[in-house]
C-alpha cells in the first residue's frame, strides 16, 4: 500500500506552494511519484502512476506522449466495457491521447511523495467531445456568448461507516454500521474516529492548496457535509474530484469507509448541492434585481430559474446517473421530489438564497454520486436555455413543496429518465446528440446491471413468502 512508504512529501508552507510546474515540485518537495490522470464519466480520477524523475526526464526530452485505453471514458460504475459506441468492443478499444497540464501540477499530501498532473483527453488535436471536462467547457463557452460568467460553490454529503472498504467487501457489504449512531446534524460531540477523519481531511486538503470552508455532521447517522469555497466552475469540479480521492484515502487510514452513494441505505440520502451565481464580464452580479424594482430576482434571474426547471428533468442522467440515484428523491427527505423553486426553501429543487450581490441559486437535485462536471453542464444548459428563450418562472413555492400536487414530480427512476433524455429534442440541441447518446448508453449499462442482480431486499421479501 502507498501509505506504507517511509518517505512523504515535505509539508507545504506559505513559501512552498503545493501547485506549480511539475519539474519544480518534484525538485522542491523531493517527490518520487506522479499520478497522470483524467476525470472519467463518474467523476473519478483515472490514469497511471509514474516514477517522478523518469517522467520529468521523458517529458523534457519529448519521449513520452501519454495515452490510455479510451474505454475509460465509456464504462459504467463497475468499469464494464461497452458493447457498442465509440468506446466499446465494437470500436476495438483504441487509445485516446492525453494532454497533461504540466504547469498546474499539485502535491497530494494524503499520498506520500506524490503529485498529480491532470490531463485532457484529446481527439484530432482537440479536446475529446465526450470527455466530461469538454462537455462542461462547451456550456461555459455558450454562456459566455450571452455575456454571463458563473461562479460555483459545492456542498457534498457522504456517509462514514465503521471499518474499511476491504472489511466491508469481505463481509459481502453486509452489516455496515454508521460511524455515528444517531442524527449528528450540526453535532460537535462526534466520536473520536470521526473527529480525527475531519481534522485530517481538512489538513491534507489545505496543504494541497484546496482548503474546505467547513465540515459538519449531517442528519443521517454517520453523514457528513463538506462545503467548499466559491470559485470558477472547472476549478471547483477538479477540487471535488481530488476531495473524493482524499476522503477515501483518509477514511481508510482512520479505519472508516466513505460512501458517496446517493442513497446508501433505505431512508438515507446524500446530496451534491450546487450553488451558482452569475455575473457579467465586469464581475457585476446579474441575478439580483435593482432594489428600486420591488423584486429580488432580476429578469435574467427569473429566466435562469425557469430554464433550470424546464431543462433539468430532461437531462436527469447528467445529475442522477444511476439506479440508486432516484431512491434519494422522495417526500420529506430534504432531497427534492417536485420541480419547484422558492426563496430559502430547502423543500424545493431550486432554492434562491443569499442577499444582494451574494444572491445565488442552489440546485438541490444532484446526489453525492453525480459527476459535478456533468451536473454543472446540465445546470448551465438550463440557465442558458432560460435566457435564450426568455422563459418566465412559475410562482415561487413557500412552505412545503412536497405537498404541491400541481407541481411536476422529478423523474422517478433511471429508466424513466433515460427514456426522456433520449427522446428530448431540447437535450440534443443543448448538449449535442452525440453527448446525449454517449451518456444514455452509460446509464443503460447501469440499468442492465441491476436488471440481472438479485438483491438482499428481494431475498428478504420473497425467500419464504413467494
Short mmCIF file of N, CA and C in Angstrom, two decimals, residues 161-297:
data_model
loop_
_atom_site.label_atom_id
_atom_site.label_comp_id
_atom_site.label_asym_id
_atom_site.label_seq_id
_atom_site.Cartn_x
_atom_site.Cartn_y
_atom_site.Cartn_z
N UNK A 161 -18.78 4.97 7.44
CA UNK A 161 -19.10 3.70 8.08
C UNK A 161 -17.88 3.17 8.83
N UNK A 162 -18.13 2.43 9.90
CA UNK A 162 -17.05 1.79 10.64
C UNK A 162 -16.42 0.68 9.79
N UNK A 163 -15.10 0.56 9.86
CA UNK A 163 -14.40 -0.45 9.09
C UNK A 163 -14.04 0.05 7.71
N UNK A 164 -13.00 -0.49 7.14
CA UNK A 164 -12.55 -0.06 5.82
C UNK A 164 -13.39 -0.71 4.72
N UNK A 165 -13.23 -0.22 3.51
CA UNK A 165 -13.95 -0.80 2.37
C UNK A 165 -13.55 -2.26 2.18
N UNK A 166 -12.30 -2.61 2.47
CA UNK A 166 -11.88 -4.02 2.36
C UNK A 166 -12.63 -4.89 3.37
N UNK A 167 -12.81 -4.35 4.59
CA UNK A 167 -13.58 -5.09 5.60
C UNK A 167 -15.01 -5.31 5.11
N UNK A 168 -15.60 -4.26 4.56
CA UNK A 168 -16.99 -4.35 4.10
C UNK A 168 -17.12 -5.33 2.94
N UNK A 169 -16.17 -5.29 2.01
CA UNK A 169 -16.22 -6.21 0.88
C UNK A 169 -16.07 -7.67 1.34
N UNK A 170 -15.24 -7.89 2.35
CA UNK A 170 -15.02 -9.25 2.85
C UNK A 170 -16.30 -9.82 3.46
N UNK A 171 -17.18 -8.95 3.95
CA UNK A 171 -18.44 -9.40 4.53
C UNK A 171 -19.59 -9.26 3.55
N UNK A 172 -19.24 -9.17 2.23
CA UNK A 172 -20.24 -9.00 1.17
C UNK A 172 -21.11 -7.77 1.39
N UNK A 173 -20.50 -6.73 1.97
CA UNK A 173 -21.16 -5.43 2.17
C UNK A 173 -22.34 -5.51 3.13
N UNK A 174 -22.38 -6.55 3.95
CA UNK A 174 -23.45 -6.65 4.95
C UNK A 174 -22.94 -6.16 6.30
N UNK A 175 -23.87 -5.70 7.10
CA UNK A 175 -23.52 -5.31 8.47
C UNK A 175 -22.77 -4.00 8.57
N UNK A 176 -22.85 -3.15 7.56
CA UNK A 176 -22.20 -1.85 7.65
C UNK A 176 -22.85 -1.03 8.77
N UNK A 177 -22.03 -0.47 9.65
CA UNK A 177 -22.55 0.34 10.75
C UNK A 177 -22.07 1.76 10.61
N UNK A 178 -22.98 2.73 10.61
CA UNK A 178 -22.56 4.13 10.53
C UNK A 178 -21.61 4.49 11.66
N UNK A 179 -20.66 5.36 11.36
CA UNK A 179 -19.65 5.76 12.36
C UNK A 179 -20.26 6.62 13.46
N UNK A 180 -21.44 7.19 13.21
CA UNK A 180 -22.20 7.91 14.23
C UNK A 180 -23.55 7.23 14.33
N UNK A 181 -23.99 6.91 15.52
CA UNK A 181 -25.19 6.09 15.68
C UNK A 181 -26.49 6.86 15.41
N UNK A 182 -26.53 8.15 15.79
CA UNK A 182 -27.78 8.90 15.74
C UNK A 182 -27.66 10.07 14.78
N UNK A 183 -28.71 10.88 14.73
CA UNK A 183 -28.70 12.11 13.95
C UNK A 183 -27.64 13.04 14.52
N UNK A 184 -26.58 13.27 13.76
CA UNK A 184 -25.47 14.11 14.22
C UNK A 184 -25.45 15.47 13.57
N UNK A 185 -26.61 15.94 13.10
CA UNK A 185 -26.67 17.20 12.36
C UNK A 185 -26.17 18.35 13.23
N UNK A 186 -25.16 19.03 12.76
CA UNK A 186 -24.52 20.15 13.46
C UNK A 186 -23.90 19.73 14.80
N UNK A 187 -23.82 18.44 15.05
CA UNK A 187 -23.28 17.98 16.33
C UNK A 187 -21.78 18.23 16.44
N UNK A 188 -21.35 18.66 17.60
CA UNK A 188 -19.92 18.91 17.86
C UNK A 188 -19.35 17.91 18.85
N UNK A 189 -20.07 16.84 19.11
CA UNK A 189 -19.62 15.78 20.02
C UNK A 189 -19.49 14.47 19.26
N UNK A 190 -18.77 14.51 18.15
CA UNK A 190 -18.62 13.33 17.29
C UNK A 190 -17.67 12.32 17.92
N UNK A 191 -17.80 11.03 17.54
CA UNK A 191 -16.86 10.02 18.02
C UNK A 191 -15.42 10.36 17.60
N UNK A 192 -14.44 9.87 18.35
CA UNK A 192 -13.04 10.20 18.06
C UNK A 192 -12.63 9.90 16.62
N UNK A 193 -13.06 8.78 16.07
CA UNK A 193 -12.65 8.43 14.72
C UNK A 193 -13.18 9.43 13.70
N UNK A 194 -14.40 9.92 13.92
CA UNK A 194 -14.99 10.90 13.01
C UNK A 194 -14.32 12.25 13.15
N UNK A 195 -14.02 12.65 14.39
CA UNK A 195 -13.29 13.91 14.59
C UNK A 195 -11.93 13.85 13.94
N UNK A 196 -11.24 12.73 14.09
CA UNK A 196 -9.90 12.59 13.50
C UNK A 196 -9.99 12.60 11.98
N UNK A 197 -11.02 11.95 11.44
CA UNK A 197 -11.20 11.98 9.99
C UNK A 197 -11.37 13.41 9.50
N UNK A 198 -12.26 14.18 10.13
CA UNK A 198 -12.50 15.55 9.69
C UNK A 198 -11.26 16.42 9.81
N UNK A 199 -10.54 16.28 10.93
CA UNK A 199 -9.32 17.07 11.12
C UNK A 199 -8.27 16.73 10.07
N UNK A 200 -8.05 15.44 9.85
CA UNK A 200 -7.04 15.00 8.89
C UNK A 200 -7.43 15.43 7.46
N UNK A 201 -8.71 15.31 7.13
CA UNK A 201 -9.16 15.70 5.80
C UNK A 201 -8.94 17.18 5.56
N UNK A 202 -9.30 18.02 6.53
CA UNK A 202 -9.07 19.46 6.38
C UNK A 202 -7.58 19.75 6.22
N UNK A 203 -6.76 19.07 6.98
CA UNK A 203 -5.32 19.32 6.94
C UNK A 203 -4.72 19.01 5.57
N UNK A 204 -5.03 17.82 5.04
CA UNK A 204 -4.39 17.43 3.79
C UNK A 204 -4.92 18.25 2.62
N UNK A 205 -6.19 18.61 2.65
CA UNK A 205 -6.72 19.44 1.56
C UNK A 205 -6.14 20.84 1.61
N UNK A 206 -6.02 21.41 2.82
CA UNK A 206 -5.41 22.74 2.94
C UNK A 206 -3.96 22.70 2.48
N UNK A 207 -3.24 21.64 2.83
CA UNK A 207 -1.84 21.52 2.44
C UNK A 207 -1.69 21.34 0.94
N UNK A 208 -2.75 20.85 0.28
CA UNK A 208 -2.73 20.72 -1.18
C UNK A 208 -3.18 21.99 -1.88
N UNK A 209 -3.50 23.05 -1.10
CA UNK A 209 -4.00 24.28 -1.69
C UNK A 209 -5.46 24.19 -2.04
N UNK A 210 -6.19 23.30 -1.34
CA UNK A 210 -7.62 23.08 -1.61
C UNK A 210 -8.41 23.17 -0.31
N UNK A 211 -8.33 24.28 0.40
CA UNK A 211 -9.00 24.35 1.70
C UNK A 211 -10.51 24.26 1.58
N UNK A 212 -11.12 23.56 2.54
CA UNK A 212 -12.58 23.49 2.59
C UNK A 212 -13.08 24.64 3.44
N UNK A 213 -14.34 25.01 3.22
CA UNK A 213 -14.94 26.08 4.02
C UNK A 213 -15.37 25.57 5.38
N UNK A 214 -15.98 24.38 5.40
CA UNK A 214 -16.44 23.81 6.67
C UNK A 214 -16.72 22.33 6.50
N UNK A 215 -16.63 21.60 7.61
CA UNK A 215 -17.05 20.20 7.69
C UNK A 215 -18.03 20.11 8.84
N UNK A 216 -19.19 19.48 8.62
CA UNK A 216 -20.20 19.38 9.67
C UNK A 216 -20.89 18.03 9.63
N UNK A 217 -21.44 17.64 10.75
CA UNK A 217 -22.30 16.47 10.80
C UNK A 217 -23.61 16.77 10.09
N UNK A 218 -24.18 15.74 9.45
CA UNK A 218 -25.46 15.90 8.76
C UNK A 218 -26.52 15.05 9.45
N UNK A 219 -27.74 15.03 8.86
CA UNK A 219 -28.90 14.48 9.54
C UNK A 219 -28.94 12.98 9.71
N UNK A 220 -28.39 12.21 8.78
CA UNK A 220 -28.45 10.75 8.88
C UNK A 220 -27.28 10.24 9.73
N UNK A 221 -27.42 9.09 10.37
CA UNK A 221 -26.31 8.53 11.15
C UNK A 221 -25.05 8.37 10.29
N UNK A 222 -23.95 8.92 10.77
CA UNK A 222 -22.68 8.83 10.07
C UNK A 222 -22.51 9.78 8.92
N UNK A 223 -23.49 10.63 8.67
CA UNK A 223 -23.43 11.50 7.49
C UNK A 223 -22.65 12.78 7.79
N UNK A 224 -21.86 13.19 6.79
CA UNK A 224 -21.00 14.36 6.89
C UNK A 224 -21.27 15.26 5.69
N UNK A 225 -21.17 16.56 5.89
CA UNK A 225 -21.25 17.50 4.77
C UNK A 225 -19.99 18.35 4.74
N UNK A 226 -19.43 18.50 3.55
CA UNK A 226 -18.26 19.36 3.34
C UNK A 226 -18.66 20.48 2.39
N UNK A 227 -18.35 21.71 2.77
CA UNK A 227 -18.65 22.89 1.96
C UNK A 227 -17.36 23.47 1.44
N UNK A 228 -17.33 23.80 0.14
CA UNK A 228 -16.13 24.33 -0.50
C UNK A 228 -16.31 25.81 -0.81
N UNK A 229 -15.23 26.57 -0.84
CA UNK A 229 -15.32 27.99 -1.18
C UNK A 229 -15.82 28.21 -2.60
N UNK A 230 -16.40 29.39 -2.82
CA UNK A 230 -16.87 29.76 -4.15
C UNK A 230 -15.70 29.94 -5.10
N UNK A 231 -15.92 29.66 -6.37
CA UNK A 231 -14.86 29.87 -7.33
C UNK A 231 -15.29 29.54 -8.75
N UNK A 232 -14.31 29.46 -9.63
CA UNK A 232 -14.53 29.18 -11.04
C UNK A 232 -14.99 27.72 -11.19
N UNK A 233 -15.86 27.47 -12.17
CA UNK A 233 -16.55 26.19 -12.27
C UNK A 233 -15.61 25.01 -12.48
N UNK A 234 -14.69 25.12 -13.42
CA UNK A 234 -13.79 23.99 -13.71
C UNK A 234 -12.92 23.68 -12.50
N UNK A 235 -12.40 24.72 -11.86
CA UNK A 235 -11.56 24.52 -10.67
C UNK A 235 -12.36 23.86 -9.55
N UNK A 236 -13.64 24.24 -9.40
CA UNK A 236 -14.48 23.64 -8.37
C UNK A 236 -14.67 22.15 -8.62
N UNK A 237 -14.84 21.78 -9.88
CA UNK A 237 -15.02 20.36 -10.22
C UNK A 237 -13.73 19.57 -10.00
N UNK A 238 -12.61 20.14 -10.38
CA UNK A 238 -11.34 19.46 -10.16
C UNK A 238 -11.08 19.28 -8.66
N UNK A 239 -11.40 20.31 -7.87
CA UNK A 239 -11.24 20.20 -6.43
C UNK A 239 -12.11 19.07 -5.88
N UNK A 240 -13.31 18.94 -6.41
CA UNK A 240 -14.20 17.91 -5.91
C UNK A 240 -13.66 16.51 -6.20
N UNK A 241 -13.09 16.32 -7.39
CA UNK A 241 -12.50 15.02 -7.72
C UNK A 241 -11.35 14.69 -6.78
N UNK A 242 -10.53 15.69 -6.47
CA UNK A 242 -9.41 15.48 -5.55
C UNK A 242 -9.91 15.27 -4.13
N UNK A 243 -10.94 16.00 -3.74
CA UNK A 243 -11.52 15.83 -2.41
C UNK A 243 -12.00 14.39 -2.20
N UNK A 244 -12.71 13.83 -3.18
CA UNK A 244 -13.21 12.46 -3.02
C UNK A 244 -12.05 11.48 -2.92
N UNK A 245 -11.01 11.71 -3.70
CA UNK A 245 -9.81 10.86 -3.63
C UNK A 245 -9.19 10.94 -2.24
N UNK A 246 -9.08 12.16 -1.72
CA UNK A 246 -8.51 12.35 -0.38
C UNK A 246 -9.41 11.75 0.69
N UNK A 247 -10.73 11.97 0.57
CA UNK A 247 -11.66 11.49 1.60
C UNK A 247 -11.59 9.97 1.72
N UNK A 248 -11.53 9.29 0.59
CA UNK A 248 -11.48 7.83 0.65
C UNK A 248 -10.15 7.36 1.27
N UNK A 249 -9.05 8.04 0.93
CA UNK A 249 -7.75 7.68 1.47
C UNK A 249 -7.69 7.92 2.98
N UNK A 250 -8.15 9.09 3.41
CA UNK A 250 -8.13 9.43 4.83
C UNK A 250 -9.07 8.53 5.62
N UNK A 251 -10.24 8.22 5.06
CA UNK A 251 -11.16 7.32 5.73
C UNK A 251 -10.52 5.96 5.95
N UNK A 252 -9.85 5.45 4.94
CA UNK A 252 -9.19 4.15 5.05
C UNK A 252 -8.12 4.18 6.14
N UNK A 253 -7.35 5.26 6.20
CA UNK A 253 -6.31 5.39 7.22
C UNK A 253 -6.92 5.46 8.62
N UNK A 254 -8.16 5.96 8.72
CA UNK A 254 -8.81 6.14 10.02
C UNK A 254 -9.66 4.93 10.38
N UNK A 255 -9.63 3.89 9.54
CA UNK A 255 -10.44 2.70 9.81
C UNK A 255 -11.90 2.87 9.48
N UNK A 256 -12.19 3.75 8.50
CA UNK A 256 -13.56 4.04 8.11
C UNK A 256 -13.73 3.83 6.61
N UNK A 257 -14.98 3.85 6.17
CA UNK A 257 -15.32 3.85 4.74
C UNK A 257 -16.17 5.06 4.46
N UNK A 258 -15.81 5.82 3.42
CA UNK A 258 -16.60 6.97 2.99
C UNK A 258 -17.41 6.56 1.77
N UNK A 259 -18.74 6.65 1.88
CA UNK A 259 -19.62 6.27 0.78
C UNK A 259 -20.27 7.51 0.18
N UNK A 260 -20.15 7.63 -1.14
CA UNK A 260 -20.76 8.75 -1.86
C UNK A 260 -21.97 8.29 -2.66
N UNK A 261 -22.58 7.17 -2.26
CA UNK A 261 -23.84 6.78 -2.88
C UNK A 261 -24.90 7.83 -2.58
N UNK A 262 -25.82 8.01 -3.52
CA UNK A 262 -26.91 8.96 -3.28
C UNK A 262 -27.84 8.43 -2.19
N UNK A 263 -28.07 7.13 -2.17
CA UNK A 263 -28.93 6.50 -1.16
C UNK A 263 -28.23 5.26 -0.63
N UNK A 264 -27.29 5.41 0.30
CA UNK A 264 -26.51 4.26 0.76
C UNK A 264 -27.32 3.27 1.59
N UNK A 265 -28.47 3.69 2.11
CA UNK A 265 -29.38 2.78 2.80
C UNK A 265 -30.78 3.36 2.72
N UNK A 266 -31.76 2.53 3.00
CA UNK A 266 -33.15 2.97 2.90
C UNK A 266 -33.40 4.15 3.83
N UNK A 267 -33.95 5.23 3.27
CA UNK A 267 -34.27 6.40 4.06
C UNK A 267 -33.13 7.38 4.25
N UNK A 268 -31.96 7.09 3.69
CA UNK A 268 -30.81 7.99 3.79
C UNK A 268 -30.48 8.53 2.40
N UNK A 269 -30.31 9.84 2.29
CA UNK A 269 -29.96 10.45 1.01
C UNK A 269 -28.82 11.43 1.18
N UNK A 270 -27.84 11.36 0.30
CA UNK A 270 -26.70 12.28 0.31
C UNK A 270 -26.72 13.10 -0.97
N UNK A 271 -26.68 14.42 -0.82
CA UNK A 271 -26.79 15.31 -1.96
C UNK A 271 -25.48 15.95 -2.36
N UNK A 272 -25.48 16.50 -3.57
CA UNK A 272 -24.40 17.33 -4.09
C UNK A 272 -25.07 18.65 -4.48
N UNK A 273 -25.08 19.61 -3.56
CA UNK A 273 -25.79 20.86 -3.79
C UNK A 273 -24.88 21.84 -4.52
N UNK A 274 -25.39 22.36 -5.62
CA UNK A 274 -24.61 23.26 -6.48
C UNK A 274 -25.11 24.68 -6.31
N UNK A 275 -24.27 25.53 -5.73
CA UNK A 275 -24.59 26.95 -5.57
C UNK A 275 -24.00 27.70 -6.76
N UNK A 276 -24.84 28.40 -7.49
CA UNK A 276 -24.41 29.08 -8.72
C UNK A 276 -24.81 30.54 -8.66
N UNK A 277 -23.85 31.42 -8.88
CA UNK A 277 -24.13 32.84 -9.07
C UNK A 277 -23.69 33.22 -10.47
N UNK A 278 -24.25 34.31 -10.98
CA UNK A 278 -23.95 34.77 -12.33
C UNK A 278 -23.52 36.22 -12.30
N UNK A 279 -22.54 36.53 -13.13
CA UNK A 279 -22.05 37.90 -13.24
C UNK A 279 -21.79 38.22 -14.71
N UNK A 280 -21.62 39.53 -15.00
CA UNK A 280 -21.23 39.91 -16.35
C UNK A 280 -19.71 39.95 -16.44
N UNK A 281 -19.19 40.39 -17.57
CA UNK A 281 -17.74 40.36 -17.77
C UNK A 281 -17.01 41.37 -16.87
N UNK A 282 -17.73 42.30 -16.28
CA UNK A 282 -17.14 43.25 -15.33
C UNK A 282 -17.34 42.80 -13.89
N UNK A 283 -17.75 41.54 -13.72
CA UNK A 283 -17.95 40.93 -12.40
C UNK A 283 -19.09 41.58 -11.63
N UNK A 284 -20.05 42.12 -12.34
CA UNK A 284 -21.24 42.68 -11.69
C UNK A 284 -22.32 41.59 -11.64
N UNK A 285 -22.86 41.30 -10.46
CA UNK A 285 -23.89 40.26 -10.34
C UNK A 285 -25.11 40.59 -11.19
N UNK A 286 -25.70 39.55 -11.80
CA UNK A 286 -26.85 39.78 -12.68
C UNK A 286 -28.09 39.02 -12.24
N UNK A 287 -28.02 38.24 -11.15
CA UNK A 287 -29.20 37.52 -10.68
C UNK A 287 -30.15 38.42 -9.90
N UNK A 288 -29.60 39.39 -9.16
CA UNK A 288 -30.42 40.24 -8.30
C UNK A 288 -30.94 41.44 -9.08
N UNK A 289 -32.19 41.81 -8.79
CA UNK A 289 -32.78 42.99 -9.42
C UNK A 289 -32.29 44.26 -8.73
N UNK A 290 -32.46 45.38 -9.39
CA UNK A 290 -32.21 46.67 -8.76
C UNK A 290 -33.21 46.83 -7.62
N UNK A 291 -32.76 47.26 -6.43
CA UNK A 291 -33.68 47.38 -5.29
C UNK A 291 -34.94 48.18 -5.59
N UNK A 292 -34.83 49.18 -6.46
CA UNK A 292 -35.99 50.01 -6.76
C UNK A 292 -37.03 49.29 -7.62
N UNK A 293 -36.68 48.09 -8.14
CA UNK A 293 -37.63 47.35 -8.97
C UNK A 293 -38.72 46.67 -8.15
N UNK A 294 -38.51 46.58 -6.85
CA UNK A 294 -39.52 45.97 -6.00
C UNK A 294 -39.59 44.46 -6.06
N UNK A 295 -38.57 43.85 -6.64
CA UNK A 295 -38.49 42.39 -6.70
C UNK A 295 -37.06 41.98 -6.44
N UNK A 296 -36.84 40.75 -6.01
CA UNK A 296 -35.49 40.33 -5.65
C UNK A 296 -34.72 39.79 -6.85
N UNK A 297 -35.35 38.89 -7.62
CA UNK A 297 -34.69 38.32 -8.79
C UNK A 297 -34.81 39.28 -9.97
#
